[in-house]
mmCIF file of C-alpha atoms in Angstrom:
data_model
loop_
_atom_site.group_PDB
_atom_site.id
_atom_site.type_symbol
_atom_site.label_atom_id
_atom_site.label_comp_id
_atom_site.label_asym_id
_atom_site.label_seq_id
_atom_site.Cartn_x
_atom_site.Cartn_y
_atom_site.Cartn_z
ATOM 1 C CA UNK A 1 12.262 14.562 16.605
ATOM 2 C CA UNK A 2 8.611 13.606 16.257
ATOM 3 C CA UNK A 3 7.439 10.416 17.934
ATOM 4 C CA UNK A 4 4.545 8.069 17.171
ATOM 5 C CA UNK A 5 2.762 5.485 19.287
ATOM 6 C CA UNK A 6 2.790 1.841 18.216
ATOM 7 C CA UNK A 7 -0.699 0.453 17.745
ATOM 8 C CA UNK A 8 -2.725 0.478 20.937
ATOM 9 C CA UNK A 9 0.361 0.195 23.144
ATOM 10 C CA UNK A 10 1.939 2.942 25.227
ATOM 11 C CA UNK A 11 5.290 2.506 23.428
ATOM 12 C CA UNK A 12 6.454 5.422 21.291
ATOM 13 C CA UNK A 13 9.267 5.601 18.748
ATOM 14 C CA UNK A 14 11.051 8.469 17.068
ATOM 15 C CA UNK A 15 10.220 8.573 13.372
ATOM 16 C CA UNK A 16 13.833 7.706 12.607
ATOM 17 C CA UNK A 17 15.169 4.684 14.455
ATOM 18 C CA UNK A 18 18.724 3.385 14.698
ATOM 19 C CA UNK A 19 19.025 -0.058 13.101
ATOM 20 C CA UNK A 20 21.618 -2.160 14.892
ATOM 21 C CA UNK A 21 22.495 -4.659 12.148
ATOM 22 C CA UNK A 22 25.699 -2.929 10.997
ATOM 23 C CA UNK A 23 26.916 -2.736 14.625
ATOM 24 C CA UNK A 24 27.232 -6.518 14.495
ATOM 25 C CA UNK A 25 29.846 -6.311 11.762
ATOM 26 C CA UNK A 26 27.470 -6.810 8.837
ATOM 27 C CA UNK A 27 29.493 -7.058 5.586
ATOM 28 C CA UNK A 28 32.625 -5.573 7.206
ATOM 29 C CA UNK A 29 34.355 -5.657 10.577
ATOM 30 C CA UNK A 30 33.584 -2.803 12.962
ATOM 31 C CA UNK A 31 35.550 -1.777 16.042
ATOM 32 C CA UNK A 32 33.968 -0.756 19.327
ATOM 33 C CA UNK A 33 35.115 2.854 19.064
ATOM 34 C CA UNK A 34 33.516 3.419 15.672
ATOM 35 C CA UNK A 35 30.280 1.803 16.835
ATOM 36 C CA UNK A 36 30.231 3.958 19.964
ATOM 37 C CA UNK A 37 30.779 7.064 17.839
ATOM 38 C CA UNK A 38 27.815 6.214 15.615
ATOM 39 C CA UNK A 39 25.526 5.668 18.588
ATOM 40 C CA UNK A 40 26.652 8.874 20.302
ATOM 41 C CA UNK A 41 26.058 10.870 17.119
ATOM 42 C CA UNK A 42 22.554 9.430 16.796
ATOM 43 C CA UNK A 43 21.712 10.339 20.378
ATOM 44 C CA UNK A 44 23.109 13.830 19.924
ATOM 45 C CA UNK A 45 20.847 14.386 16.897
ATOM 46 C CA UNK A 46 17.686 13.260 18.672
ATOM 47 C CA UNK A 47 17.303 9.599 17.772
ATOM 48 C CA UNK A 48 15.639 7.855 20.700
ATOM 49 C CA UNK A 49 14.577 4.543 19.175
ATOM 50 C CA UNK A 50 17.185 1.792 18.937
ATOM 51 C CA UNK A 51 16.570 -1.646 17.400
ATOM 52 C CA UNK A 52 18.838 -4.655 17.696
ATOM 53 C CA UNK A 53 18.861 -8.462 17.784
ATOM 54 C CA UNK A 54 20.931 -11.346 19.169
ATOM 55 C CA UNK A 55 21.453 -12.370 15.535
ATOM 56 C CA UNK A 56 23.381 -9.204 14.666
ATOM 57 C CA UNK A 57 26.990 -10.188 15.158
ATOM 58 C CA UNK A 58 26.042 -12.973 17.599
ATOM 59 C CA UNK A 59 25.464 -10.461 20.376
ATOM 60 C CA UNK A 60 27.879 -7.692 19.409
ATOM 61 C CA UNK A 61 25.136 -5.291 18.361
ATOM 62 C CA UNK A 62 23.180 -5.768 21.584
ATOM 63 C CA UNK A 63 26.295 -5.286 23.701
ATOM 64 C CA UNK A 64 27.324 -2.117 21.884
ATOM 65 C CA UNK A 65 23.858 -0.563 22.017
ATOM 66 C CA UNK A 66 23.615 -1.444 25.692
ATOM 67 C CA UNK A 67 26.887 0.322 26.426
ATOM 68 C CA UNK A 68 25.335 3.582 25.251
ATOM 69 C CA UNK A 69 21.816 3.191 26.582
ATOM 70 C CA UNK A 70 22.641 2.184 30.128
ATOM 71 C CA UNK A 71 24.300 5.587 30.534
ATOM 72 C CA UNK A 72 21.052 7.363 29.562
ATOM 73 C CA UNK A 73 17.854 7.977 31.570
ATOM 74 C CA UNK A 74 15.695 4.902 30.996
ATOM 75 C CA UNK A 75 12.524 6.826 30.209
ATOM 76 C CA UNK A 76 14.210 8.816 27.438
ATOM 77 C CA UNK A 77 14.611 6.027 24.865
ATOM 78 C CA UNK A 78 12.785 3.089 23.302
ATOM 79 C CA UNK A 79 14.581 -0.219 22.817
ATOM 80 C CA UNK A 80 13.549 -3.213 20.755
ATOM 81 C CA UNK A 81 15.196 -6.564 20.226
ATOM 82 C CA UNK A 82 14.176 -9.881 18.761
ATOM 83 C CA UNK A 83 13.648 -13.545 19.584
ATOM 84 C CA UNK A 84 13.857 -16.789 17.643
ATOM 85 C CA UNK A 85 17.567 -17.533 17.720
ATOM 86 C CA UNK A 86 19.359 -18.582 20.893
ATOM 87 C CA UNK A 87 23.126 -18.051 21.047
ATOM 88 C CA UNK A 88 25.067 -21.110 22.215
ATOM 89 C CA UNK A 89 28.785 -20.686 23.098
ATOM 90 C CA UNK A 90 31.314 -22.612 21.040
ATOM 91 C CA UNK A 91 35.033 -22.678 20.317
ATOM 92 C CA UNK A 92 35.544 -20.388 17.325
ATOM 93 C CA UNK A 93 38.614 -22.395 16.277
ATOM 94 C CA UNK A 94 39.815 -19.393 14.308
ATOM 95 C CA UNK A 95 36.590 -19.165 12.308
ATOM 96 C CA UNK A 96 34.500 -16.064 11.586
ATOM 97 C CA UNK A 97 30.738 -15.961 11.916
ATOM 98 C CA UNK A 98 28.593 -16.508 8.833
ATOM 99 C CA UNK A 99 27.313 -13.151 7.615
ATOM 100 C CA UNK A 100 28.948 -10.976 10.266
ATOM 101 C CA UNK A 101 32.630 -10.169 10.545
ATOM 102 C CA UNK A 102 33.134 -11.319 14.138
ATOM 103 C CA UNK A 103 34.807 -14.434 15.602
ATOM 104 C CA UNK A 104 32.426 -17.411 15.673
ATOM 105 C CA UNK A 105 32.249 -17.577 19.457
ATOM 106 C CA UNK A 106 28.597 -18.681 19.372
ATOM 107 C CA UNK A 107 26.250 -20.619 17.129
ATOM 108 C CA UNK A 108 22.593 -19.841 16.540
ATOM 109 C CA UNK A 109 19.830 -22.293 17.444
ATOM 110 C CA UNK A 110 16.300 -21.628 16.211
ATOM 111 C CA UNK A 111 13.810 -21.669 19.067
ATOM 112 C CA UNK A 112 10.354 -20.066 19.138
ATOM 113 C CA UNK A 113 9.167 -22.076 22.157
ATOM 114 C CA UNK A 114 7.951 -20.383 25.323
ATOM 115 C CA UNK A 115 11.116 -21.358 27.188
ATOM 116 C CA UNK A 116 13.292 -20.337 24.265
ATOM 117 C CA UNK A 117 11.655 -16.911 24.034
ATOM 118 C CA UNK A 118 12.041 -16.289 27.752
ATOM 119 C CA UNK A 119 15.650 -17.424 27.752
ATOM 120 C CA UNK A 120 16.370 -15.178 24.769
ATOM 121 C CA UNK A 121 14.936 -12.175 26.604
ATOM 122 C CA UNK A 122 17.012 -12.915 29.708
ATOM 123 C CA UNK A 123 20.170 -13.308 27.620
ATOM 124 C CA UNK A 124 19.498 -10.038 25.789
ATOM 125 C CA UNK A 125 18.945 -8.128 29.026
ATOM 126 C CA UNK A 126 22.236 -9.481 30.334
ATOM 127 C CA UNK A 127 24.167 -8.589 27.181
ATOM 128 C CA UNK A 128 22.761 -5.053 27.092
ATOM 129 C CA UNK A 129 22.871 -4.418 30.813
ATOM 130 C CA UNK A 130 19.461 -2.737 30.840
ATOM 131 C CA UNK A 131 16.502 -3.407 33.102
ATOM 132 C CA UNK A 132 13.835 -3.802 30.438
ATOM 133 C CA UNK A 133 13.072 -4.061 26.741
ATOM 134 C CA UNK A 134 10.225 -1.979 25.357
ATOM 135 C CA UNK A 135 9.375 -4.027 22.287
ATOM 136 C CA UNK A 136 9.968 -7.637 21.207
ATOM 137 C CA UNK A 137 9.801 -9.004 17.676
ATOM 138 C CA UNK A 138 9.665 -12.550 16.355
ATOM 139 C CA UNK A 139 12.659 -12.453 14.016
ATOM 140 C CA UNK A 140 13.152 -13.842 10.487
ATOM 141 C CA UNK A 141 10.499 -16.494 11.021
ATOM 142 C CA UNK A 142 9.774 -17.137 7.339
ATOM 143 C CA UNK A 143 11.020 -20.754 7.488
ATOM 144 C CA UNK A 144 9.623 -21.318 10.987
ATOM 145 C CA UNK A 145 6.390 -19.406 10.659
ATOM 146 C CA UNK A 146 3.979 -21.909 12.191
ATOM 147 C CA UNK A 147 6.214 -22.282 15.254
ATOM 148 C CA UNK A 148 6.495 -18.512 15.532
ATOM 149 C CA UNK A 149 2.736 -18.024 15.236
ATOM 150 C CA UNK A 150 1.581 -20.927 17.414
ATOM 151 C CA UNK A 151 4.205 -20.853 20.204
ATOM 152 C CA UNK A 152 6.325 -17.728 19.749
ATOM 153 C CA UNK A 153 3.450 -15.262 19.590
ATOM 154 C CA UNK A 154 1.697 -16.614 22.738
ATOM 155 C CA UNK A 155 5.020 -16.352 24.586
ATOM 156 C CA UNK A 156 5.332 -12.698 23.568
ATOM 157 C CA UNK A 157 1.713 -12.020 24.496
ATOM 158 C CA UNK A 158 2.354 -13.520 27.919
ATOM 159 C CA UNK A 159 5.377 -11.283 28.456
ATOM 160 C CA UNK A 160 3.295 -8.274 27.440
ATOM 161 C CA UNK A 161 0.492 -9.215 29.825
ATOM 162 C CA UNK A 162 3.043 -9.553 32.623
ATOM 163 C CA UNK A 163 4.376 -6.056 31.885
ATOM 164 C CA UNK A 164 7.819 -7.364 30.940
ATOM 165 C CA UNK A 165 7.531 -5.644 27.543
ATOM 166 C CA UNK A 166 5.206 -2.931 26.309
ATOM 167 C CA UNK A 167 4.711 -3.954 22.684
ATOM 168 C CA UNK A 168 5.102 -7.087 20.567
ATOM 169 C CA UNK A 169 5.191 -8.039 16.907
ATOM 170 C CA UNK A 170 7.420 -9.555 14.246
ATOM 171 C CA UNK A 171 10.244 -8.480 11.975
ATOM 172 C CA UNK A 172 10.229 -10.168 8.562
ATOM 173 C CA UNK A 173 10.369 -9.470 4.840
ATOM 174 C CA UNK A 174 7.472 -11.750 3.793
ATOM 175 C CA UNK A 175 4.410 -9.520 3.591
ATOM 176 C CA UNK A 176 1.978 -12.434 3.329
ATOM 177 C CA UNK A 177 3.167 -14.035 6.550
ATOM 178 C CA UNK A 178 3.180 -10.713 8.368
ATOM 179 C CA UNK A 179 -0.370 -10.146 7.128
ATOM 180 C CA UNK A 180 -1.439 -13.517 8.524
ATOM 181 C CA UNK A 181 0.134 -12.644 11.863
ATOM 182 C CA UNK A 182 -1.656 -9.290 11.935
ATOM 183 C CA UNK A 183 -4.977 -10.928 11.092
ATOM 184 C CA UNK A 184 -4.709 -13.888 13.490
ATOM 185 C CA UNK A 185 -2.813 -12.430 16.466
ATOM 186 C CA UNK A 186 -3.013 -9.368 18.680
ATOM 187 C CA UNK A 187 0.218 -7.554 17.851
ATOM 188 C CA UNK A 188 1.118 -3.893 18.237
ATOM 189 C CA UNK A 189 3.589 -3.440 15.399
ATOM 190 C CA UNK A 190 5.457 -5.226 12.650
ATOM 191 C CA UNK A 191 8.857 -4.421 11.207
ATOM 192 C CA UNK A 192 8.835 -4.858 7.443
ATOM 193 C CA UNK A 193 12.176 -5.271 5.712
ATOM 194 C CA UNK A 194 12.447 -3.850 2.223
ATOM 195 C CA UNK A 195 8.934 -4.148 0.820
ATOM 196 C CA UNK A 196 7.621 -0.639 1.298
ATOM 197 C CA UNK A 197 10.225 1.560 -0.327
ATOM 198 C CA UNK A 198 10.546 3.778 -3.384
ATOM 199 C CA UNK A 199 11.372 0.623 -5.355
ATOM 200 C CA UNK A 200 9.099 -1.929 -3.668
ATOM 201 C CA UNK A 201 5.390 -1.255 -3.118
ATOM 202 C CA UNK A 202 4.034 -4.790 -2.689
ATOM 203 C CA UNK A 203 3.046 -4.230 0.957
ATOM 204 C CA UNK A 204 0.159 -2.169 -0.426
ATOM 205 C CA UNK A 205 -1.418 -5.416 -1.652
ATOM 206 C CA UNK A 206 -1.943 -7.041 1.737
ATOM 207 C CA UNK A 207 0.029 -5.951 4.787
ATOM 208 C CA UNK A 208 -0.647 -2.219 4.943
ATOM 209 C CA UNK A 209 -4.422 -2.559 4.481
ATOM 210 C CA UNK A 210 -4.521 -5.284 7.151
ATOM 211 C CA UNK A 211 -2.559 -3.092 9.567
ATOM 212 C CA UNK A 212 -4.882 -0.162 8.907
ATOM 213 C CA UNK A 213 -7.911 -2.335 9.602
ATOM 214 C CA UNK A 214 -6.465 -3.850 12.793
ATOM 215 C CA UNK A 215 -4.789 -0.746 14.221
ATOM 216 C CA UNK A 216 -1.274 -2.194 13.912
ATOM 217 C CA UNK A 217 1.721 0.046 13.278
ATOM 218 C CA UNK A 218 4.460 -0.615 10.736
ATOM 219 C CA UNK A 219 8.146 0.120 11.154
ATOM 220 C CA UNK A 220 9.743 0.278 7.719
ATOM 221 C CA UNK A 221 13.263 -1.172 7.627
ATOM 222 C CA UNK A 222 15.728 -1.585 4.742
ATOM 223 C CA UNK A 223 14.244 1.522 3.166
ATOM 224 C CA UNK A 224 17.362 1.904 0.995
ATOM 225 C CA UNK A 225 16.948 -1.670 -0.284
ATOM 226 C CA UNK A 226 20.439 -2.661 0.913
ATOM 227 C CA UNK A 227 22.116 0.358 -0.648
ATOM 228 C CA UNK A 228 20.533 1.055 -4.022
ATOM 229 C CA UNK A 229 18.666 4.103 -2.676
ATOM 230 C CA UNK A 230 21.333 5.226 -0.200
ATOM 231 C CA UNK A 231 23.218 7.626 -2.484
ATOM 232 C CA UNK A 232 22.063 10.369 -4.895
ATOM 233 C CA UNK A 233 22.960 8.052 -7.778
ATOM 234 C CA UNK A 234 23.464 4.284 -7.460
ATOM 235 C CA UNK A 235 27.136 3.408 -7.588
ATOM 236 C CA UNK A 236 28.594 0.760 -9.852
ATOM 237 C CA UNK A 237 27.955 -2.611 -8.224
ATOM 238 C CA UNK A 238 25.241 -1.217 -5.936
ATOM 239 C CA UNK A 239 23.306 -3.860 -4.037
ATOM 240 C CA UNK A 240 19.578 -4.530 -3.969
ATOM 241 C CA UNK A 241 18.393 -6.912 -1.235
ATOM 242 C CA UNK A 242 21.962 -8.052 -0.516
ATOM 243 C CA UNK A 243 22.783 -8.948 -4.131
ATOM 244 C CA UNK A 244 24.080 -6.888 -7.082
ATOM 245 C CA UNK A 245 21.243 -4.881 -8.589
ATOM 246 C CA UNK A 246 19.930 -5.848 -12.021
ATOM 247 C CA UNK A 247 20.245 -3.500 -14.978
ATOM 248 C CA UNK A 248 16.496 -2.906 -14.910
ATOM 249 C CA UNK A 249 16.572 -1.904 -11.242
ATOM 250 C CA UNK A 250 19.538 0.386 -11.863
ATOM 251 C CA UNK A 251 17.686 1.984 -14.768
ATOM 252 C CA UNK A 252 14.561 2.511 -12.664
ATOM 253 C CA UNK A 253 16.592 3.977 -9.799
ATOM 254 C CA UNK A 254 18.287 6.457 -12.137
ATOM 255 C CA UNK A 255 14.868 7.515 -13.433
ATOM 256 C CA UNK A 256 13.705 8.162 -9.870
ATOM 257 C CA UNK A 257 16.920 10.095 -9.193
ATOM 258 C CA UNK A 258 16.237 12.240 -12.285
ATOM 259 C CA UNK A 259 12.880 13.275 -10.824
ATOM 260 C CA UNK A 260 14.404 14.012 -7.417
ATOM 261 C CA UNK A 261 17.147 16.178 -8.892
ATOM 262 C CA UNK A 262 14.686 18.086 -11.040
ATOM 263 C CA UNK A 263 12.995 19.226 -7.820
ATOM 264 C CA UNK A 264 16.185 20.007 -5.901
ATOM 265 C CA UNK A 265 16.152 16.978 -3.575
ATOM 266 C CA UNK A 266 18.123 13.752 -3.458
ATOM 267 C CA UNK A 267 17.250 10.100 -3.790
ATOM 268 C CA UNK A 268 18.036 9.291 -0.111
ATOM 269 C CA UNK A 269 15.937 12.240 1.090
ATOM 270 C CA UNK A 270 12.918 11.036 -0.866
ATOM 271 C CA UNK A 271 13.538 7.399 0.091
ATOM 272 C CA UNK A 272 13.391 8.342 3.773
ATOM 273 C CA UNK A 273 10.271 10.459 3.372
ATOM 274 C CA UNK A 274 8.231 8.033 1.279
ATOM 275 C CA UNK A 275 7.298 5.307 3.813
ATOM 276 C CA UNK A 276 6.310 7.849 6.459
ATOM 277 C CA UNK A 277 3.618 9.250 4.174
ATOM 278 C CA UNK A 278 1.536 6.124 4.812
ATOM 279 C CA UNK A 279 -0.635 6.560 7.932
ATOM 280 C CA UNK A 280 0.178 3.116 9.393
ATOM 281 C CA UNK A 281 3.957 3.658 9.212
ATOM 282 C CA UNK A 282 5.079 4.908 12.619
ATOM 283 C CA UNK A 283 8.765 5.126 11.797
ATOM 284 C CA UNK A 284 11.663 4.086 9.603
ATOM 285 C CA UNK A 285 14.633 2.097 10.884
ATOM 286 C CA UNK A 286 17.973 2.768 9.217
ATOM 287 C CA UNK A 287 21.108 0.721 9.809
ATOM 288 C CA UNK A 288 24.137 2.892 10.542
ATOM 289 C CA UNK A 289 27.728 2.052 11.428
ATOM 290 C CA UNK A 290 29.703 5.320 11.668
ATOM 291 C CA UNK A 291 29.144 8.822 12.997
ATOM 292 C CA UNK A 292 29.540 10.126 9.444
ATOM 293 C CA UNK A 293 26.728 7.860 8.213
ATOM 294 C CA UNK A 294 24.537 8.981 11.080
ATOM 295 C CA UNK A 295 25.072 12.657 10.374
ATOM 296 C CA UNK A 296 24.480 12.154 6.648
ATOM 297 C CA UNK A 297 21.219 10.303 7.279
ATOM 298 C CA UNK A 298 20.025 12.856 9.824
ATOM 299 C CA UNK A 299 20.776 15.650 7.370
ATOM 300 C CA UNK A 300 18.602 13.866 4.800
ATOM 301 C CA UNK A 301 15.821 12.993 7.217
ATOM 302 C CA UNK A 302 12.979 15.438 7.464
ATOM 303 C CA UNK A 303 13.875 17.460 4.383
ATOM 304 C CA UNK A 304 10.694 18.918 2.906
ATOM 305 C CA UNK A 305 9.834 17.069 -0.296
ATOM 306 C CA UNK A 306 8.059 19.153 -2.965
ATOM 307 C CA UNK A 307 4.649 17.805 -3.984
ATOM 308 C CA UNK A 308 5.861 17.765 -7.569
ATOM 309 C CA UNK A 309 8.213 14.895 -6.783
ATOM 310 C CA UNK A 310 5.325 12.575 -5.997
ATOM 311 C CA UNK A 311 3.166 13.698 -8.904
ATOM 312 C CA UNK A 312 6.045 13.327 -11.366
ATOM 313 C CA UNK A 313 6.958 9.884 -10.038
ATOM 314 C CA UNK A 314 3.349 8.806 -10.483
ATOM 315 C CA UNK A 315 3.161 10.384 -13.911
ATOM 316 C CA UNK A 316 6.163 8.361 -15.061
ATOM 317 C CA UNK A 317 4.814 5.118 -13.631
ATOM 318 C CA UNK A 318 7.481 4.970 -10.940
ATOM 319 C CA UNK A 319 5.161 5.147 -7.941
ATOM 320 C CA UNK A 320 2.106 3.046 -7.171
ATOM 321 C CA UNK A 321 -1.094 5.081 -7.439
ATOM 322 C CA UNK A 322 -2.274 3.586 -4.116
ATOM 323 C CA UNK A 323 0.683 4.928 -2.149
ATOM 324 C CA UNK A 324 -0.338 7.900 0.049
ATOM 325 C CA UNK A 325 1.929 10.885 -0.420
ATOM 326 C CA UNK A 326 0.108 13.752 1.290
ATOM 327 C CA UNK A 327 2.182 15.262 4.116
#
């Protein structure tokens, strides 16, 4: 699988990365065996970039990814995780975690301080059982942005200068805040959730031009917009950004699917190809939870998309004219 370098760093990622959110039990419980099968299938098919976070299942995702990666040669994969939430042990008292289907054995404490960032890195290394992390992101900092920018970013920059990590950035959905970070800090990459997809082009307004100007790479996450673009036709009750999709969004998605089918390709195939057509996008990150999902996504990834798909989408007003589509 093709790899791309992140910004001016030496860190490279495969164009398709494994998103670790579902391995934390996002939306539904997940057993260790199923998670291990998904990770093994991804490795077998050439995926060498794995992204996770302490937030995902209060450590479950990091632990499960670590169980695979510490059996592999360290120079053969790229690993990223995130900072901003410390995990503090607690008595679950029979409760489940909020948002992830795992026992509430820990609670999250927001902390973008220098000490908090360093402690988070140490905890993540311990959970994963690996000797280093390649890339660190400030995570979900929308409501804590000034702390993340003024104390979190300098802590990441310090770790990079010490050689502890090779690349730094932030993972968020707010394009304006990510743009400010790109313009005011020296980051290598940002992970954008959901706002550069077949259905969402708003990153063209601010973030993508800023990244092009500053030499910062983008990793596009949530490219299926929480499920709406994940199947050839959106299913009844399909979600968009973690909520049921509106009738207008469903109508628009069906129109896009009509164009795809007319050219002999599917909605997921085009959804995976679209972000990578932009020169600042180094890779896409797709959350996967089973070996079957992995194989389905890998079958869709890299399919050649006829030029007519892009021209027809533009002709019907379904694709922003500013979006690059040349291969």
